Coordinates of N, CA and C in Angstrom, one line a residue:
M283 N 0.8 -1.2 0.0 CA 0.0 0.0 0.0 C 0.9 1.3 0.0
L284 N 2.0 1.2 0.7 CA 2.9 2.3 0.8 C 3.5 2.6 -0.6
L285 N 3.8 1.5 -1.3 CA 4.4 1.7 -2.7 C 3.4 2.3 -3.6
F286 N 2.1 1.9 -3.5 CA 1.0 2.5 -4.3 C 0.9 4.0 -4.1
S287 N 0.8 4.4 -2.8 CA 0.6 5.8 -2.5 C 1.9 6.6 -2.9
L288 N 3.0 6.0 -2.9 CA 4.3 6.7 -3.3 C 4.2 6.9 -4.8
C289 N 3.8 5.9 -5.6 CA 3.7 6.1 -7.0 C 2.6 7.1 -7.4
L290 N 1.5 7.2 -6.7 CA 0.5 8.2 -6.9 C 1.1 9.7 -6.7
T291 N 1.9 9.8 -5.7 CA 2.4 11.2 -5.5 C 3.5 11.5 -6.5
L292 N 4.2 10.6 -7.0 CA 5.3 10.8 -8.0 C 4.7 11.1 -9.4
L293 N 3.5 10.6 -9.7 CA 3.0 10.8 -11.1 C 2.6 12.2 -11.3
P294 N 3.0 12.8 -12.4 CA 2.6 14.1 -12.7 C 1.1 14.2 -13.1
A295 N 0.5 15.3 -13.0 CA -0.9 15.5 -13.3 C -1.2 15.2 -14.8
T296 N -0.2 15.3 -15.6 CA -0.5 15.1 -17.1 C -0.7 13.7 -17.4
L297 N -0.3 12.7 -16.6 CA -0.5 11.3 -16.8 C -1.7 10.8 -16.1
A298 N -2.6 11.6 -15.8 CA -3.9 11.2 -15.1 C -4.7 10.4 -16.1
I299 N -5.4 9.4 -15.6 CA -6.2 8.5 -16.5 C -7.5 9.1 -16.7
T300 N -7.9 9.2 -18.0 CA -9.2 9.8 -18.3 C -10.0 8.7 -19.0
L301 N -11.3 8.7 -18.8 CA -12.2 7.8 -19.4 C -12.5 8.2 -20.8
P302 N -12.6 7.2 -21.8 CA -13.0 7.6 -23.1 C -14.4 8.2 -23.2
S303 N -14.6 9.0 -24.2 CA -15.9 9.6 -24.4 C -16.9 8.5 -24.9
P304 N -18.2 8.7 -24.6 CA -19.2 7.7 -25.1 C -19.1 7.5 -26.6
A305 N -18.8 8.6 -27.4 CA -18.7 8.4 -28.8 C -17.5 7.5 -29.2
H306 N -16.4 7.7 -28.5 CA -15.2 6.9 -28.8 C -15.5 5.4 -28.4
T307 N -16.2 5.2 -27.3 CA -16.6 3.8 -26.9 C -17.5 3.2 -28.0
V308 N -18.5 3.9 -28.4 CA -19.4 3.3 -29.5 C -18.6 3.1 -30.8
K309 N -17.7 4.0 -31.2 CA -16.9 3.8 -32.4 C -16.1 2.6 -32.3
T310 N -15.5 2.4 -31.1 CA -14.6 1.2 -30.9 C -15.4 -0.1 -31.0
L311 N -16.6 -0.1 -30.4 CA -17.4 -1.3 -30.4 C -18.0 -1.6 -31.8
V312 N -18.4 -0.6 -32.5 CA -19.0 -0.8 -33.8 C -17.9 -1.1 -34.8
L313 N -16.9 -0.3 -34.9 CA -15.9 -0.5 -35.9 C -14.8 -1.5 -35.6
G314 N -14.6 -1.7 -34.3 CA -13.5 -2.6 -33.9 C -14.0 -4.0 -33.6
L315 N -15.1 -4.1 -32.9 CA -15.5 -5.4 -32.4 C -16.0 -6.3 -33.5
G316 N -16.9 -5.8 -34.3 CA -17.4 -6.6 -35.4 C -16.4 -7.2 -36.3
P317 N -15.5 -6.4 -36.9 CA -14.5 -7.0 -37.8 C -13.6 -8.0 -37.1
N318 N -13.3 -7.7 -35.8 CA -12.4 -8.6 -35.0 C -13.1 -9.9 -34.8
V319 N -14.4 -9.9 -34.5 CA -15.1 -11.2 -34.3 C -15.2 -12.0 -35.6
F320 N -15.4 -11.3 -36.7 CA -15.5 -12.0 -38.0 C -14.1 -12.5 -38.3
D321 N -13.0 -11.8 -38.0 CA -11.7 -12.3 -38.3 C -11.4 -13.6 -37.5
V322 N -11.8 -13.6 -36.3 CA -11.5 -14.8 -35.5 C -12.4 -16.0 -36.0
Y323 N -13.7 -15.7 -36.3 CA -14.6 -16.7 -36.9 C -14.0 -17.3 -38.2
S324 N -13.6 -16.4 -39.1 CA -13.1 -16.9 -40.4 C -11.8 -17.7 -40.2
D325 N -10.9 -17.3 -39.3 CA -9.7 -18.1 -39.0 C -10.0 -19.5 -38.5
I326 N -11.0 -19.6 -37.6 CA -11.4 -20.9 -37.0 C -12.0 -21.8 -38.1
K327 N -12.9 -21.2 -39.0 CA -13.5 -22.0 -40.0 C -12.4 -22.4 -41.1
T328 N -11.4 -21.6 -41.3 CA -10.4 -21.9 -42.3 C -9.5 -23.1 -41.7
G329 N -9.2 -23.0 -40.4 CA -8.4 -24.1 -39.8 C -9.2 -25.4 -39.8
Q330 N -10.5 -25.3 -39.5 CA -11.3 -26.5 -39.6 C -11.4 -27.1 -41.0
H331 N -11.4 -26.2 -42.0 CA -11.4 -26.7 -43.4 C -10.1 -27.4 -43.7
H332 N -9.0 -27.0 -43.2 CA -7.7 -27.7 -43.4 C -7.7 -29.1 -42.8
L333 N -8.5 -29.3 -41.7 CA -8.5 -30.6 -41.0 C -9.5 -31.5 -41.7
E334 N -10.3 -31.1 -42.6 CA -11.3 -32.0 -43.3 C -10.6 -32.7 -44.4
L335 N -11.1 -33.9 -44.8 CA -10.5 -34.7 -45.9 C -10.9 -34.0 -47.2
K336 N -9.9 -33.9 -48.1 CA -10.2 -33.3 -49.4 C -9.6 -34.3 -50.5
N337 N -10.3 -34.3 -51.6 CA -9.8 -35.1 -52.7 C -8.7 -34.4 -53.4
V338 N -7.5 -35.1 -53.6 CA -6.3 -34.5 -54.2 C -5.8 -35.5 -55.2
S339 N -5.4 -35.0 -56.4 CA -4.8 -35.9 -57.4 C -3.3 -35.9 -57.2
R340 N -2.8 -37.1 -57.2 CA -1.3 -37.3 -57.0 C -0.8 -38.2 -58.1
T341 N 0.5 -38.1 -58.4 CA 1.2 -39.1 -59.2 C 2.3 -39.6 -58.4
F342 N 2.6 -40.9 -58.5 CA 3.7 -41.5 -57.8 C 4.7 -42.1 -58.8
T343 N 6.0 -42.1 -58.5 CA 6.9 -42.8 -59.4 C 6.9 -44.3 -59.1
V344 N 7.6 -45.1 -59.9 CA 7.5 -46.5 -59.8 C 8.1 -47.0 -58.4
D345 N 9.1 -46.3 -57.9 CA 9.7 -46.8 -56.7 C 9.1 -46.2 -55.4
E346 N 8.0 -45.5 -55.5 CA 7.3 -44.9 -54.3 C 6.2 -45.8 -53.9
T347 N 6.0 -45.8 -52.6 CA 4.9 -46.6 -52.0 C 3.6 -45.7 -52.0
V348 N 2.6 -46.3 -52.5 CA 1.3 -45.6 -52.6 C 0.6 -45.8 -51.2
P349 N 0.2 -44.7 -50.6 CA -0.5 -44.8 -49.3 C -1.9 -45.5 -49.5
S350 N -2.4 -46.0 -48.3 CA -3.6 -46.8 -48.4 C -4.8 -45.9 -48.6
H351 N -4.7 -44.6 -48.5 CA -5.9 -43.7 -48.7 C -5.9 -43.2 -50.1
C352 N -5.1 -43.7 -51.0 CA -5.1 -43.3 -52.4 C -5.6 -44.4 -53.3
F353 N -6.4 -44.0 -54.3 CA -7.0 -45.0 -55.3 C -6.6 -44.6 -56.7
P354 N -6.3 -45.6 -57.5 CA -5.9 -45.3 -58.9 C -7.1 -44.8 -59.7
F355 N -6.8 -43.9 -60.7 CA -7.9 -43.5 -61.6 C -7.2 -43.2 -63.0
R356 N -8.0 -43.3 -64.0 CA -7.6 -43.0 -65.3 C -8.6 -42.0 -65.9
N357 N -8.0 -41.0 -66.5 CA -8.8 -39.9 -67.1 C -8.6 -40.0 -68.6
T358 N -9.6 -40.3 -69.4 CA -9.5 -40.4 -70.8 C -10.3 -39.3 -71.5
A359 N -9.6 -38.5 -72.3 CA -10.3 -37.4 -73.0 C -10.1 -37.6 -74.5
T360 N -11.2 -37.4 -75.3 CA -11.2 -37.5 -76.7 C -11.5 -36.2 -77.3
S361 N -10.6 -35.8 -78.3 CA -10.9 -34.5 -79.0 C -10.8 -34.8 -80.5
S362 N -11.6 -34.1 -81.2 CA -11.6 -34.2 -82.7 C -11.3 -32.8 -83.3
T363 N -10.5 -32.8 -84.3 CA -10.1 -31.6 -85.0 C -10.4 -31.8 -86.5
T364 N -11.1 -30.9 -87.1 CA -11.4 -31.0 -88.5 C -10.6 -29.9 -89.2
E365 N -9.8 -30.4 -90.2 CA -9.0 -29.4 -91.0 C -9.4 -29.5 -92.4
C366 N -9.5 -28.3 -93.0 CA -10.0 -28.3 -94.4 C -8.9 -27.5 -95.2
F367 N -8.6 -28.1 -96.4 CA -7.6 -27.4 -97.3 C -8.0 -27.7 -98.7
N368 N -8.2 -26.7 -99.5 CA -8.6 -26.8 -100.9 C -9.9 -27.7 -101.1
H369 N -10.9 -27.4 -100.3 CA -12.2 -28.0 -100.3 C -12.1 -29.5 -99.9
T370 N -11.0 -29.9 -99.3 CA -10.9 -31.3 -98.8 C -10.8 -31.2 -97.3
C371 N -11.7 -31.9 -96.6 CA -11.6 -31.8 -95.1 C -11.3 -33.2 -94.6
S372 N -10.5 -33.2 -93.5 CA -10.2 -34.4 -92.8 C -10.3 -34.2 -91.3
T373 N -10.8 -35.2 -90.6 CA -11.0 -35.1 -89.2 C -10.0 -36.0 -88.5
V374 N -9.3 -35.4 -87.5 CA -8.3 -36.1 -86.7 C -8.8 -36.3 -85.3
T375 N -8.9 -37.5 -84.9 CA -9.4 -37.8 -83.5 C -8.2 -38.1 -82.6
T376 N -8.1 -37.4 -81.5 CA -6.9 -37.6 -80.6 C -7.5 -38.1 -79.2
N377 N -6.9 -39.2 -78.7 CA -7.3 -39.7 -77.4 C -6.1 -39.5 -76.5
T378 N -6.4 -38.8 -75.4 CA -5.3 -38.6 -74.4 C -5.8 -39.3 -73.1
S379 N -4.9 -39.9 -72.5 CA -5.2 -40.7 -71.3 C -4.1 -40.3 -70.2
T380 N -4.6 -39.9 -69.0 CA -3.7 -39.6 -67.9 C -4.1 -40.6 -66.8
A381 N -3.1 -41.0 -66.1 CA -3.3 -41.9 -65.0 C -2.7 -41.3 -63.7
G382 N -3.3 -41.5 -62.7 CA -2.8 -41.0 -61.4 C -3.6 -41.6 -60.2
F383 N -3.5 -41.0 -59.1 CA -4.1 -41.5 -57.9 C -5.0 -40.4 -57.3
L384 N -6.1 -40.8 -56.8 CA -7.0 -39.8 -56.1 C -6.9 -40.2 -54.6
C385 N -6.4 -39.2 -53.9 CA -6.1 -39.4 -52.5 C -7.0 -38.5 -51.7
Q386 N -7.4 -38.9 -50.5 CA -8.1 -38.1 -49.5 C -7.1 -37.7 -48.4
E387 N -6.9 -36.4 -48.4 CA -5.9 -35.9 -47.4 C -6.4 -34.8 -46.6
E388 N -5.8 -34.6 -45.4 CA -6.1 -33.4 -44.6 C -4.7 -32.8 -44.4
D389 N -4.7 -31.5 -44.0 CA -3.5 -30.8 -43.9 C -3.4 -30.2 -42.5
P390 N -2.9 -31.0 -41.5 CA -2.8 -30.5 -40.2 C -1.7 -29.4 -39.9
I391 N -0.7 -29.4 -40.8 CA 0.3 -28.3 -40.6 C -0.3 -27.0 -40.9
W392 N -1.1 -26.8 -42.0 CA -1.7 -25.6 -42.4 C -2.8 -25.2 -41.3
A393 N -3.5 -26.3 -40.8 CA -4.5 -26.0 -39.7 C -3.8 -25.4 -38.5
A394 N -2.6 -26.0 -38.1 CA -1.9 -25.5 -36.9 C -1.4 -24.1 -37.2
I395 N -1.0 -23.8 -38.4 CA -0.5 -22.4 -38.7 C -1.7 -21.4 -38.6
T396 N -2.8 -21.8 -39.2 CA -4.0 -21.0 -39.2 C -4.5 -20.7 -37.8
F397 N -4.5 -21.8 -36.9 CA -5.0 -21.6 -35.6 C -4.0 -20.8 -34.7
S398 N -2.7 -20.9 -35.1 CA -1.8 -20.1 -34.3 C -1.8 -18.6 -34.5
F399 N -2.4 -18.2 -35.6 CA -2.5 -16.8 -36.0 C -3.8 -16.1 -35.5
I400 N -4.6 -16.9 -34.8 CA -5.9 -16.3 -34.3 C -5.5 -15.2 -33.2
Q401 N -6.1 -14.0 -33.4 CA -5.8 -13.0 -32.4 C -7.1 -12.7 -31.7
M402 N -7.1 -12.9 -30.4 CA -8.3 -12.6 -29.6 C -8.0 -11.4 -28.7

């Protein structure tokens, strides 16, 4: 208690604590609280999204082990091109096939980074 009264006597009058005006309080609540709450809410939802399973296309080399949560798929696309020269037209059909793996993955590292940047 003695230390507290000593500090009060040493403080100059210019450092006196003043209460904010009602307009300043309303401005802080309206302009500061709403965006801050939305920012926290969006950070939490983004972190939860990183923890959900998502379908991701992957390719693996021959010597890599395919994880158990990956399934092979083949995507075949057919395209036709018609070319005309001197009133003679020919159609060329092209088949392209890509193979890969469809994996269901979550991203806990990005979730941890997102959750660590939440400011309350």
